[in-house]
């Protein structure tokens, strides 16, 4: 005859079950705490990286070097109206170099100028030796090219000038070349070869046309 009695667990079995349940919940609690600690550490680390990145970005924006701004202020060839003016040809110019950086100075090793007409070199000279330009400052660069030493214009070239003059405009190109370094406090950058190309058009009177005066010159490094 089959017995219908429900088996009764022993006290040891019940104790074992309670211990197993307690260990399970303790493990879950430890796992939850570990996960929270890991998340907290990751959050702190990512926040630290974000703050450092933001500071570096702000520092880069404030110290990012801006290349010099070159403007041609004046340019003239006074004797252009003379038929044989090539014998005493002379060019005068006034250019400004501005350091637009807020906290960065610029060292110029020297500044050379070369005058071009129809992409042909017709003169040039060293217009200033090495100098330092403070932040938010401008430097006037003036010079005169004349005679065989700094300006070479023969009769044939002068006739080309006269042909352009009869059409109302003679266009020259003034190229300035220098080697510059940027300076922040006691740090100085490596040298950069700078070129600025300034178009200069003069009218029949030999004076710069209004459309070229105060015009910004493209500046590039090589």
Rosetta silent file (secondary structure, phi, psi, omega in degrees, C-alpha in Angstrom):
SEQUENCE: XXXXXXXXXXXXXXXXXXXXXXXXXXXXXXXXXXXXXXXXXXXXXXXXXXXXXXXXXXXXXXXXXXXXXXXXXXXXXXXXXXXXXXXXXXXXXXXXXXXXXXXXXXXXXXXXXXXXXXXXXXXXXXXXXXXXXXXXXXXXXXXXXXXXXXXXXXXXXXXXXXXXXXXXXXXXXXXXXXXXXXXXXXXXXXXXXXXXXXXXXXXXXXXXXXXXXXXXXXXXXX
SCORE:     score description
SCORE:     0.000 S_00000001
   1 L     0.000  130.946 -174.819    0.000    0.000    0.000 S_00000001
   2 L   -79.276  138.359 -178.206    1.402    3.370   -1.135 S_00000001
   3 L   -85.528  136.654  177.581    2.068    5.945    1.536 S_00000001
   4 L  -100.367   12.933 -178.726    0.558    9.488    1.079 S_00000001
   5 L   -72.888  137.529  178.030    2.725   11.109    3.696 S_00000001
   6 L   -81.894  127.174 -177.723    4.572   14.348    2.669 S_00000001
   7 L   -64.410  141.154 -178.852    8.254   14.037    3.244 S_00000001
   8 L  -106.137  126.442  179.320    9.570   16.287    5.951 S_00000001
   9 L   -72.952  144.788  178.603   12.919   18.010    5.418 S_00000001
  10 L   -74.237  163.886  178.901   15.410   17.641    8.143 S_00000001
  11 H   -60.427  -36.935 -179.835   16.660   20.606   10.131 S_00000001
  12 H   -64.961  -39.044 -179.657   20.075   20.363    8.398 S_00000001
  13 H   -65.948  -40.954  179.494   18.479   20.620    4.975 S_00000001
  14 H   -65.483  -39.159  178.193   16.532   23.720    5.964 S_00000001
  15 H   -63.898  -40.977  179.214   19.654   25.289    7.416 S_00000001
  16 H   -62.989  -40.056  179.474   21.575   24.529    4.218 S_00000001
  17 H   -66.213  -41.891  178.509   18.879   26.156    2.131 S_00000001
  18 H   -62.842  -41.940  179.073   18.893   29.274    4.283 S_00000001
  19 H   -63.380  -41.532  179.659   22.691   29.542    4.003 S_00000001
  20 H   -61.903  -43.720  179.173   22.523   29.125    0.237 S_00000001
  21 H   -64.351  -42.792  179.640   19.906   31.892   -0.044 S_00000001
  22 H   -62.558  -42.478  178.926   21.910   34.204    2.203 S_00000001
  23 H   -64.380  -37.196 -179.106   25.080   33.632    0.150 S_00000001
  24 H   -62.586  -48.894 -178.929   23.135   34.313   -3.068 S_00000001
  25 H   -68.782  -34.396  176.835   21.803   37.664   -1.861 S_00000001
  26 H   -64.041  -40.334  178.156   25.185   38.623   -0.391 S_00000001
  27 H   -63.600  -41.918  179.466   26.769   37.896   -3.775 S_00000001
  28 H   -64.197  -39.279  178.970   24.131   40.029   -5.530 S_00000001
  29 H   -65.242  -46.031  178.836   24.742   42.892   -3.117 S_00000001
  30 H   -61.680  -41.816  179.468   28.538   42.702   -3.615 S_00000001
  31 H   -62.057  -41.841  179.101   28.065   42.567   -7.394 S_00000001
  32 H   -65.140  -42.732  179.191   25.774   45.613   -7.289 S_00000001
  33 H   -64.909  -42.014  178.692   28.229   47.576   -5.141 S_00000001
  34 H   -61.169  -42.663  179.386   31.141   46.650   -7.432 S_00000001
  35 H   -63.521  -40.249  179.164   29.164   47.791  -10.455 S_00000001
  36 H   -65.786  -41.567  178.954   28.340   51.086   -8.782 S_00000001
  37 H   -63.273  -43.552  178.927   31.959   51.680   -7.789 S_00000001
  38 H   -62.271  -43.363  178.645   33.136   50.919  -11.334 S_00000001
  39 H   -63.000  -40.333  179.020   30.544   53.294  -12.766 S_00000001
  40 H   -63.764  -45.329  179.302   31.578   56.002  -10.313 S_00000001
  41 H   -61.670  -44.221  179.380   35.260   55.588  -11.176 S_00000001
  42 H   -62.346  -41.344  179.059   34.474   55.692  -14.925 S_00000001
  43 H   -63.270  -45.156  178.484   32.346   58.813  -14.459 S_00000001
  44 H   -62.105  -43.233 -178.824   35.093   60.573  -12.498 S_00000001
  45 H   -64.490  -45.994 -179.883   37.711   59.569  -15.070 S_00000001
  46 H   -65.871  -37.404  177.076   35.597   60.710  -18.049 S_00000001
  47 H   -64.264  -41.264  177.930   34.765   63.985  -16.284 S_00000001
  48 H   -62.133  -44.711  178.741   38.477   64.548  -15.629 S_00000001
  49 H   -62.981  -39.834  179.739   39.283   63.877  -19.292 S_00000001
  50 H   -63.231  -44.098 -179.658   36.536   66.251  -20.394 S_00000001
  51 H   -64.001  -44.749  178.345   37.831   69.055  -18.143 S_00000001
  52 H   -61.318  -45.019  179.393   41.423   68.532  -19.336 S_00000001
  53 H   -61.687  -39.981  179.030   40.270   68.484  -22.963 S_00000001
  54 H   -65.397  -42.015  178.880   38.254   71.663  -22.456 S_00000001
  55 H   -64.477  -41.857  178.469   41.198   73.436  -20.844 S_00000001
  56 H   -63.176  -41.260  179.792   43.526   72.353  -23.659 S_00000001
  57 H   -64.227  -44.049  178.456   41.004   73.556  -26.251 S_00000001
  58 H   -63.491  -41.904  178.835   40.625   76.948  -24.537 S_00000001
  59 H   -63.754  -40.485  179.413   44.419   77.254  -24.256 S_00000001
  60 H   -64.286  -41.423  179.113   44.800   76.352  -27.936 S_00000001
  61 H   -63.645  -39.258 -176.892   42.239   78.982  -28.932 S_00000001
  62 H   -76.681  -27.435 -176.094   43.973   81.666  -26.871 S_00000001
  63 H  -108.096   -0.732 -179.268   47.497   80.780  -28.023 S_00000001
  64 L   -59.965  123.280 -176.070   46.795   79.705  -31.596 S_00000001
  65 L   -72.609  132.272  172.579   49.157   81.801  -33.719 S_00000001
  66 L  -100.444  132.253  179.634   47.603   84.112  -36.289 S_00000001
  67 L   -64.390  153.926 -179.182   49.800   84.937  -39.231 S_00000001
  68 L   -58.187  148.446  175.559   50.763   88.615  -39.634 S_00000001
  69 E  -101.574  118.132 -177.244   48.296   90.869  -41.413 S_00000001
  70 E  -107.857  129.210  177.278   49.981   92.808  -44.200 S_00000001
  71 E  -128.015  139.518  174.416   48.297   95.836  -45.813 S_00000001
  72 E   -92.255  118.994 -175.673   49.574   98.069  -48.573 S_00000001
  73 E   -93.863  -38.520 -177.553   48.961  101.677  -47.529 S_00000001
  74 E  -153.648  151.526  179.394   50.655  103.615  -50.304 S_00000001
  75 E  -160.828  134.516 -179.763   52.559  103.010  -53.530 S_00000001
  76 E  -153.793  152.731  170.569   53.697  105.446  -56.210 S_00000001
  77 L  -128.758   88.171 -169.480   55.898  105.909  -59.249 S_00000001
  78 H   -56.107  -37.241 -174.451   56.147  109.729  -59.438 S_00000001
  79 H   -89.341   17.377 -174.770   57.845  110.007  -62.829 S_00000001
  80 H   -61.624  -30.100 -177.297   55.426  107.757  -64.687 S_00000001
  81 H   -75.587  -10.168 -177.866   54.046  110.654  -66.747 S_00000001
  82 L   -85.114  137.225 -177.144   57.492  111.450  -68.215 S_00000001
  83 L   -63.270  -40.467 -179.288   58.288  110.001  -71.621 S_00000001
  84 L  -112.616   34.600 -175.699   61.891  109.157  -70.702 S_00000001
  85 H   -66.660  -12.020 -178.733   61.334  108.752  -66.988 S_00000001
  86 H   -61.141  -24.606 -178.507   63.110  105.402  -66.923 S_00000001
  87 H   -66.681  -28.628  178.310   66.392  107.285  -66.517 S_00000001
  88 H  -127.603   36.767 -176.749   65.267  108.436  -63.071 S_00000001
  89 L   -61.939  139.551 -179.073   62.652  105.813  -62.318 S_00000001
  90 E  -149.586  140.985  177.531   61.685  105.584  -58.668 S_00000001
  91 E  -127.499  131.606  174.167   59.115  103.648  -56.656 S_00000001
  92 E  -120.763  149.062 -177.543   58.097  104.424  -53.093 S_00000001
  93 E  -148.017  158.686  177.212   55.866  102.287  -50.930 S_00000001
  94 E  -140.800  116.076 -178.836   54.347  102.071  -47.473 S_00000001
  95 E  -125.881  146.014  176.136   53.247   98.712  -46.077 S_00000001
  96 E  -117.268  141.079  174.122   52.129   97.794  -42.552 S_00000001
  97 E  -113.514  122.502 -178.699   52.603   94.489  -40.752 S_00000001
  98 E  -115.170  133.452  173.249   50.177   93.919  -37.882 S_00000001
  99 E   -94.010  105.124 -176.499   50.449   91.315  -35.147 S_00000001
 100 L   -89.070    0.526  179.761   46.809   90.497  -34.347 S_00000001
 101 L   -69.162  145.562 -177.980   47.657   87.898  -31.684 S_00000001
 102 L   -78.966  -40.982 -174.382   46.426   88.613  -28.171 S_00000001
 103 L  -129.050   20.565 -173.116   49.276   87.051  -26.174 S_00000001
 104 L  -131.853  124.009  175.918   51.894   86.205  -28.774 S_00000001
 105 E   -88.579  167.917 -179.137   54.737   88.322  -30.102 S_00000001
 106 E  -130.863  126.821  171.967   56.441   87.909  -33.475 S_00000001
 107 E   -93.937  130.467  171.688   60.165   87.983  -34.244 S_00000001
 108 E  -109.634  124.653  177.421   61.147   89.020  -37.776 S_00000001
 109 E   -68.422  -39.533  177.756   64.675   88.089  -38.775 S_00000001
 110 E  -175.033  169.297  178.427   64.608   90.706  -41.567 S_00000001
 111 E  -133.021  122.644  177.055   62.248   91.946  -44.263 S_00000001
 112 E  -112.558  149.351  178.189   63.046   91.940  -47.966 S_00000001
 113 E  -125.823  141.142  176.547   60.921   93.382  -50.742 S_00000001
 114 E  -129.961  132.351 -178.904   60.843   92.423  -54.420 S_00000001
 115 E  -103.042  131.102 -179.483   58.981   94.400  -57.093 S_00000001
 116 E  -121.312  144.940  170.942   57.385   92.583  -60.016 S_00000001
 117 E  -133.398  121.716 -175.377   55.834   93.784  -63.242 S_00000001
 118 L    51.103   44.360  178.162   54.075   91.178  -65.377 S_00000001
 119 L    63.085   16.701  175.728   55.726   88.530  -63.144 S_00000001
 120 E  -107.594  131.598  179.059   59.190   89.876  -64.019 S_00000001
 121 E   -70.374  118.941  179.789   61.514   90.945  -61.201 S_00000001
 122 E  -118.781    6.424  177.635   62.371   94.624  -61.721 S_00000001
 123 E   167.901  167.329  179.287   63.830   95.516  -58.349 S_00000001
 124 E   174.882  162.865 -179.122   64.213   94.722  -54.682 S_00000001
 125 E  -167.531  163.101  169.724   66.002   95.532  -51.456 S_00000001
 126 E   -83.928  117.483 -173.791   66.317   94.733  -47.765 S_00000001
 127 E   -97.197  -21.151  178.473   63.985   97.269  -46.179 S_00000001
 128 E  -158.507  145.743  176.840   64.440   96.499  -42.482 S_00000001
 129 L   -80.220 -166.288 -177.885   66.651   94.352  -40.272 S_00000001
 130 L   -64.529  143.780  177.278   65.459   92.019  -37.529 S_00000001
 131 E  -156.016  164.088 -179.590   62.801   93.363  -35.175 S_00000001
 132 E  -117.932  134.912 -179.521   60.245   92.220  -32.617 S_00000001
 133 E  -115.583  121.557  179.416   56.562   93.090  -32.760 S_00000001
 134 L   -67.854  159.533  175.768   54.495   93.070  -29.580 S_00000001
 135 L   -58.273  145.099  177.812   50.987   91.572  -29.538 S_00000001
 136 L    56.421   40.883  178.421   48.281   93.826  -30.998 S_00000001
 137 E  -129.018  156.779  177.608   50.855   96.141  -32.588 S_00000001
 138 E  -122.184  149.042  179.343   51.550   97.362  -36.116 S_00000001
 139 E  -126.888  127.794  177.826   54.856   98.180  -37.807 S_00000001
 140 E   -83.141  131.001  179.426   55.222  100.528  -40.773 S_00000001
 141 E  -119.785  105.379 -177.194   57.510   99.212  -43.504 S_00000001
 142 E  -117.970  157.372  178.747   58.506  101.930  -45.944 S_00000001
 143 E  -171.232  166.540  176.925   61.079  102.081  -48.675 S_00000001
 144 E  -131.783  130.694  175.176   62.208  103.578  -51.970 S_00000001
 145 E  -110.101  125.872 -178.219   63.482  101.642  -54.971 S_00000001
 146 E  -160.645  163.767  177.071   65.506  103.648  -57.458 S_00000001
 147 H    67.245 -177.369 -178.368   68.606  103.623  -59.650 S_00000001
 148 H   -74.546  -18.142 -175.792   70.362  100.526  -60.887 S_00000001
 149 H   -72.990  -44.015 -175.170   71.006   99.169  -57.401 S_00000001
 150 H  -119.681  -10.323  179.458   67.411   98.495  -56.331 S_00000001
 151 E  -142.150  124.421 -178.011   65.304   99.195  -59.453 S_00000001
 152 L  -117.528  105.428  179.508   66.080   98.104  -63.007 S_00000001
 153 L  -133.723  118.493  178.034   63.920   99.713  -65.693 S_00000001
 154 L   -99.514  179.796 -176.186   65.111  100.134  -69.287 S_00000001
 155 H   -62.187  -40.044 -179.866   63.508  102.072  -72.127 S_00000001
 156 H   -62.808  -43.480  178.607   61.614   99.037  -73.435 S_00000001
 157 H   -64.634  -40.013 -179.799   60.104   98.359  -70.024 S_00000001
 158 H   -63.243  -36.474  177.551   59.218  102.027  -69.629 S_00000001
 159 H   -64.963  -33.730  174.958   57.355  101.943  -72.934 S_00000001
 160 H   -65.897  -40.184  175.495   55.324   99.022  -71.580 S_00000001
 161 H   -58.398  -44.346 -177.022   54.495  101.143  -68.542 S_00000001
 162 H   -65.617  -35.589  178.129   53.360  103.937  -70.862 S_00000001
 163 H   -65.066  -42.765  176.919   51.152  101.568  -72.845 S_00000001
 164 H   -66.662  -37.131 -179.522   49.438  100.430  -69.627 S_00000001
 165 H   -62.397  -38.995  179.346   49.219  104.044  -68.445 S_00000001
 166 H   -64.150  -22.096  176.822   47.333  105.035  -71.584 S_00000001
 167 L   -91.501   -0.066  172.430   44.755  102.416  -70.616 S_00000001
 168 L   100.159   -1.501 -176.095   44.436  104.005  -67.172 S_00000001
 169 L  -161.633  132.936  172.301   46.294  101.565  -64.927 S_00000001
 170 E  -118.855  122.092 -173.706   49.764  100.116  -64.419 S_00000001
 171 E  -106.385  128.076  174.787   49.793   97.104  -62.110 S_00000001
 172 E  -117.311  168.464  173.972   52.789   96.047  -60.047 S_00000001
 173 E  -132.628  123.244 -179.927   53.214   93.351  -57.414 S_00000001
 174 E  -103.423  117.595 -179.849   55.169   93.972  -54.253 S_00000001
 175 E  -109.511  126.237  178.058   56.344   90.804  -52.541 S_00000001
 176 E  -106.510  136.030 -177.391   57.599   90.891  -48.954 S_00000001
 177 E  -130.912  135.840  178.034   59.646   88.002  -47.606 S_00000001
 178 E  -156.638  165.520  171.597   60.793   87.305  -44.072 S_00000001
 179 E  -112.235  124.194 -174.188   61.507   84.523  -41.596 S_00000001
 180 E  -122.683  158.478  174.133   59.394   84.789  -38.470 S_00000001
 181 E  -135.545  143.002  176.482   59.060   83.131  -35.060 S_00000001
 182 E   -94.793  144.457 -176.573   56.187   83.294  -32.602 S_00000001
 183 E  -130.126  126.799  174.140   56.920   84.020  -28.930 S_00000001
 184 E  -126.537  113.939 -176.200   54.796   83.238  -25.869 S_00000001
 185 L    53.756 -111.146 -179.528   56.398   84.221  -22.538 S_00000001
 186 L  -103.003   -2.107  179.847   59.761   82.393  -22.734 S_00000001
 187 E   -89.993  135.672  178.021   58.756   79.895  -25.437 S_00000001
 188 E  -126.215  133.877 -177.722   59.710   80.612  -29.054 S_00000001
 189 L   -75.263  173.956  173.101   58.456   78.639  -32.039 S_00000001
 190 L   -71.552  168.261 -178.395   60.540   77.316  -34.894 S_00000001
 191 L   -77.301  141.420  176.563   61.226   79.608  -37.867 S_00000001
 192 E  -125.722  131.284  177.841   58.620   79.996  -40.599 S_00000001
 193 E   -81.919  117.574 -175.434   59.366   81.423  -44.040 S_00000001
 194 E  -108.183  138.737  174.043   56.708   84.052  -44.714 S_00000001
 195 E  -127.622  138.727  173.519   55.665   85.581  -48.035 S_00000001
 196 E  -128.748  130.247 -176.955   53.188   88.409  -48.593 S_00000001
 197 E  -115.202  114.901 -175.304   52.065   89.360  -52.086 S_00000001
 198 E  -114.178  117.311  174.312   50.639   92.871  -52.505 S_00000001
 199 E   -77.812  136.834 -178.982   49.061   94.011  -55.757 S_00000001
 200 E  -137.208  111.088  177.570   49.625   97.721  -56.399 S_00000001
 201 E  -106.330  133.253  178.451   47.948   99.537  -59.272 S_00000001
 202 E  -115.363  151.854  179.156   48.798  103.138  -60.100 S_00000001
 203 L   -88.309 -173.257 -179.565   46.911  105.591  -62.296 S_00000001
 204 L   -57.329  -25.183  179.463   48.232  107.889  -65.062 S_00000001
 205 L   -85.291   -1.722  179.040   49.645  110.229  -62.398 S_00000001
 206 L    85.186    2.066 -179.464   51.726  107.413  -60.898 S_00000001
 207 E   -97.652  151.236 -177.412   49.796  107.402  -57.612 S_00000001
 208 E   -60.085  138.334  177.746   48.128  104.349  -56.125 S_00000001
 209 L   -76.147  152.186 -176.619   44.525  103.854  -57.163 S_00000001
 210 L   -60.070  -31.275 -177.617   41.838  103.927  -54.488 S_00000001
 211 L   -70.238  -14.482  179.640   40.893  100.297  -55.173 S_00000001
 212 L  -106.117  -17.939 -177.127   44.381   99.169  -54.064 S_00000001
 213 L   -67.987  135.951  179.483   44.933  101.464  -51.110 S_00000001
 214 L    62.598   21.019 -179.566   44.755   99.758  -47.684 S_00000001
 215 E   -79.489  138.718  179.132   44.165   96.425  -49.377 S_00000001
 216 E   -75.074  135.008 -178.540   45.032   93.302  -47.412 S_00000001
 217 E   -96.755  134.108  175.666   47.856   91.244  -48.910 S_00000001
 218 E   -59.883  135.752 -179.567   47.668   87.440  -49.003 S_00000001
 219 E  -122.015  133.740  178.353   50.186   85.900  -46.590 S_00000001
 220 E  -144.263  158.050  179.275   51.447   82.334  -46.804 S_00000001
 221 E  -111.178  149.692  173.598   54.195   80.173  -45.318 S_00000001
 222 L  -131.943    0.000    0.000   56.538   77.745  -47.036 S_00000001
